[in-house]
PDB file of C-alpha atoms in Angstrom:
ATOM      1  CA  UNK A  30       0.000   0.000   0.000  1.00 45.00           C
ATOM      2  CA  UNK A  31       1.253   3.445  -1.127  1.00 51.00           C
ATOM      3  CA  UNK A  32       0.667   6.521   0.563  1.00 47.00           C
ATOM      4  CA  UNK A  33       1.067   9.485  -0.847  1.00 47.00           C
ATOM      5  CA  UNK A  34       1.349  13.280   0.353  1.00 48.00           C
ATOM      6  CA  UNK A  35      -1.451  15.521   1.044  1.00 47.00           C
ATOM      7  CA  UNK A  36      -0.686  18.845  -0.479  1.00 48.00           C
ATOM      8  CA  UNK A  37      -0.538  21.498   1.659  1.00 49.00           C
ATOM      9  CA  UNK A  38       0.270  19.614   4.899  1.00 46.00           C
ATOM     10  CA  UNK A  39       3.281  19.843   6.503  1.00 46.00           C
ATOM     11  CA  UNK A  40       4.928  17.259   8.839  1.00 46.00           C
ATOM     12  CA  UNK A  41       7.007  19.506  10.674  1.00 44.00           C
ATOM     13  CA  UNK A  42       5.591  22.509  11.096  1.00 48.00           C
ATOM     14  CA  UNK A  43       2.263  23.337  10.523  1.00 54.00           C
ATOM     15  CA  UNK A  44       1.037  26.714   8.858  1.00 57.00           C
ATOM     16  CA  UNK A  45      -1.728  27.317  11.285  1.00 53.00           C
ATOM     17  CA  UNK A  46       0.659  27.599  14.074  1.00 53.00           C
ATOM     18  CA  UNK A  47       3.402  29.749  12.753  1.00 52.00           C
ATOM     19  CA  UNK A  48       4.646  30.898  16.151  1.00 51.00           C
ATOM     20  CA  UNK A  49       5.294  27.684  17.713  1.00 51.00           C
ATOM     21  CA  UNK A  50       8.353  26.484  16.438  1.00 48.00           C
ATOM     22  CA  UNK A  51      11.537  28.049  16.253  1.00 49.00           C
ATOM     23  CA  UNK A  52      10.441  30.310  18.747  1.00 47.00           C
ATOM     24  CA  UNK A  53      12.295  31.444  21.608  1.00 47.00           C
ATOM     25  CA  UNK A  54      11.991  32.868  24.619  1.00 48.00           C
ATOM     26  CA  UNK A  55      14.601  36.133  24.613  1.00 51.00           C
ATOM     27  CA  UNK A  56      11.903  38.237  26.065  1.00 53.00           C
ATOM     28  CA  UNK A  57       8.807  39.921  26.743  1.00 57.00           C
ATOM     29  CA  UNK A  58       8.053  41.204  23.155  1.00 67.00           C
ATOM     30  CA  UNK A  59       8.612  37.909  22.168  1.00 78.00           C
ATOM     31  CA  UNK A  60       6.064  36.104  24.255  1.00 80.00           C
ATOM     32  CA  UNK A  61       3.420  39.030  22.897  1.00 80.00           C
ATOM     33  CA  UNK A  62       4.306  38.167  19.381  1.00 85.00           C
ATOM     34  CA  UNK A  63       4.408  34.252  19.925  1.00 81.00           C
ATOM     35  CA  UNK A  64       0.901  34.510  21.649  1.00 79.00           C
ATOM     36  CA  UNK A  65      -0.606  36.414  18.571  1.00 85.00           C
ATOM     37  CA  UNK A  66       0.672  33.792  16.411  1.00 83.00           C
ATOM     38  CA  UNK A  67      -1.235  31.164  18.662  1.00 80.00           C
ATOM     39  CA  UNK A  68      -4.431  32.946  18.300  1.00 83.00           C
ATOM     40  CA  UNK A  69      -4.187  32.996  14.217  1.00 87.00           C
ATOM     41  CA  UNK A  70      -3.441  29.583  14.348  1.00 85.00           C
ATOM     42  CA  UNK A  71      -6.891  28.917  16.352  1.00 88.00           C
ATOM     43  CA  UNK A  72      -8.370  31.433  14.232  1.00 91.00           C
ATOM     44  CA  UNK A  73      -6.880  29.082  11.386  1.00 91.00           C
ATOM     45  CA  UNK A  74      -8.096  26.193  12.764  1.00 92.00           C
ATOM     46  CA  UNK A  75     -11.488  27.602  13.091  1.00 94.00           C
ATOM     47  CA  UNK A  76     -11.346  28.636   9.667  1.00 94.00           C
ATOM     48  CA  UNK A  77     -10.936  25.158   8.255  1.00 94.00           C
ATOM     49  CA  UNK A  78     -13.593  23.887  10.664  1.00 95.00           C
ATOM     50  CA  UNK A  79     -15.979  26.493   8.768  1.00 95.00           C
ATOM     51  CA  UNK A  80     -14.936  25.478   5.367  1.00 95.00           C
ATOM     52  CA  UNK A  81     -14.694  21.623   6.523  1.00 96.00           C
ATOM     53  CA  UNK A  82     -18.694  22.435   7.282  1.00 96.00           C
ATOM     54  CA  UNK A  83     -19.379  24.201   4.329  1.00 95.00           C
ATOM     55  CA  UNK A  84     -17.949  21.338   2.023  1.00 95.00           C
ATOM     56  CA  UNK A  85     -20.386  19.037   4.370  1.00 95.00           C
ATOM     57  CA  UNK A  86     -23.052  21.142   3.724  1.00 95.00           C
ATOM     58  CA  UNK A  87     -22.646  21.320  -0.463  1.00 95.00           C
ATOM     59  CA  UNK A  88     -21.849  17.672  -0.513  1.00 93.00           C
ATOM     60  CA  UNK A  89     -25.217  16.623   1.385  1.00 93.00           C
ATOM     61  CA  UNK A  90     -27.072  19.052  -0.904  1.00 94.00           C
ATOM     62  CA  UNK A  91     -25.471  17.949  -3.932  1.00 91.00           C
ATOM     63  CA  UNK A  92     -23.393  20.955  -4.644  1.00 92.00           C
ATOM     64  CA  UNK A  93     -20.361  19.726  -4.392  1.00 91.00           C
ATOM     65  CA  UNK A  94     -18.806  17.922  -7.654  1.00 90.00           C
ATOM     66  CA  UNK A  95     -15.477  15.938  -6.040  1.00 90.00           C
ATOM     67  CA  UNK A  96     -16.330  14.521  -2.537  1.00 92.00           C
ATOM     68  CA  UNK A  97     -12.283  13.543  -2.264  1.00 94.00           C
ATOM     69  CA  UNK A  98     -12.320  17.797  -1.198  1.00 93.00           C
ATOM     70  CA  UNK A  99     -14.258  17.397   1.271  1.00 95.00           C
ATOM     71  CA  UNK A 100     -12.915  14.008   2.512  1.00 95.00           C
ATOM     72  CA  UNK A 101      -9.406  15.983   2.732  1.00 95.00           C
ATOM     73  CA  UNK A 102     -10.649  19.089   4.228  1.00 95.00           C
ATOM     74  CA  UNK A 103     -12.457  17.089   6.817  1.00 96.00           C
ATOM     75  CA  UNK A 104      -8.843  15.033   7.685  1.00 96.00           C
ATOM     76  CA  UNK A 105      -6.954  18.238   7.706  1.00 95.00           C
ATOM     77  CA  UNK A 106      -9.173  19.997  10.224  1.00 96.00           C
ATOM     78  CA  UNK A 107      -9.309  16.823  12.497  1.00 96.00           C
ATOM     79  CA  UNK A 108      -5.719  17.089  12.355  1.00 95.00           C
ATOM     80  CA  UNK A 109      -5.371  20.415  13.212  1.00 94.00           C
ATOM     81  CA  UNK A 110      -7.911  19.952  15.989  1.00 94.00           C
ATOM     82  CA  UNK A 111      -6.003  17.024  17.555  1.00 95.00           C
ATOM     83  CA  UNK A 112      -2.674  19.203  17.328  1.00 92.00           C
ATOM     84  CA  UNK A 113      -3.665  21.872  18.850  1.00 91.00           C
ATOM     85  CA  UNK A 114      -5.722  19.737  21.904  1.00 93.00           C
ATOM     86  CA  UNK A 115      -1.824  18.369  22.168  1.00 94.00           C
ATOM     87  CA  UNK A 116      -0.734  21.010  22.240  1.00 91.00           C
ATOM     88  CA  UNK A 117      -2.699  23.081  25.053  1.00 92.00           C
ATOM     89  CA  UNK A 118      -2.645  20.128  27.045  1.00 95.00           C
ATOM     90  CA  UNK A 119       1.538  20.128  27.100  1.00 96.00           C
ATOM     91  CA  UNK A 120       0.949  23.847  27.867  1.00 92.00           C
ATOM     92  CA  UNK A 121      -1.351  22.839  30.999  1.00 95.00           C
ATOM     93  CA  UNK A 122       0.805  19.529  32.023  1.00 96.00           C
ATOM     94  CA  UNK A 123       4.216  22.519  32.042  1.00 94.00           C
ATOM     95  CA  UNK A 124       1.906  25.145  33.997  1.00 94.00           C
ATOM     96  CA  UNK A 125       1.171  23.193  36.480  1.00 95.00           C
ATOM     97  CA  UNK A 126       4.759  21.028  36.727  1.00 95.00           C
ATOM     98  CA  UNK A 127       5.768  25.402  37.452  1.00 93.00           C
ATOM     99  CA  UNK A 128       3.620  25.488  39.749  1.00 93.00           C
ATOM    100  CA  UNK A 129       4.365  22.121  41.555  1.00 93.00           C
ATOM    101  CA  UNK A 130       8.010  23.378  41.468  1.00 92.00           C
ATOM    102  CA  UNK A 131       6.885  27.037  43.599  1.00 80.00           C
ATOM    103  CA  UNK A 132       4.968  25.261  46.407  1.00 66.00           C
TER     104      UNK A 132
END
């Protein structure tokens, strides 16, 4: 069995959360910017949730001519869902290893 590529998704670093890696923590400005670029990403993510719904939509009603786009925008968003879920909880599990550390 072959697998191929899905165009437009990256293994390493993914587009909708441009802040995340490579980032470092020099300083306060930093942390500002690196936050911002968090919230596009979920604003990203939301945005493929709303066009994963829309493709739903037009291929129930019979709008939609290739199915396989909606089939891929509804694995990329589920993807990007389950990434970012990671992701917040490895924020939560390090907040609270901090805080375990101050007490």
């Amino acid at each position: 069995m072959t697998v191929l590529p899905v165009s437009g998704v990256s293994a390493v670093s993914p587009s909708y959360l441009p802040g995340l890696y490579g980032a470092s923590s020099a300083g306060a400005g930093t942390s500002a910017s690196q936050f911002a670029s968090v919230a596009a990403g979920v604003d990203a993510l939301q945005a493929a949730q709303s066009n994963t719904n829309a493709l739903a939509v037009a291929a129930v009603t019979g709008d939609l001519d290739d199915v396989h786009n909606y089939t891929i925008a509804a694995a990329q968003s589920a993807t990007q869902l389950e990434l970012t879920a990671a992701l917040r909880n490895k924020a939560i599990e390090a907040f609270h290893e901090i805080m375990r550390m101050n007490a």
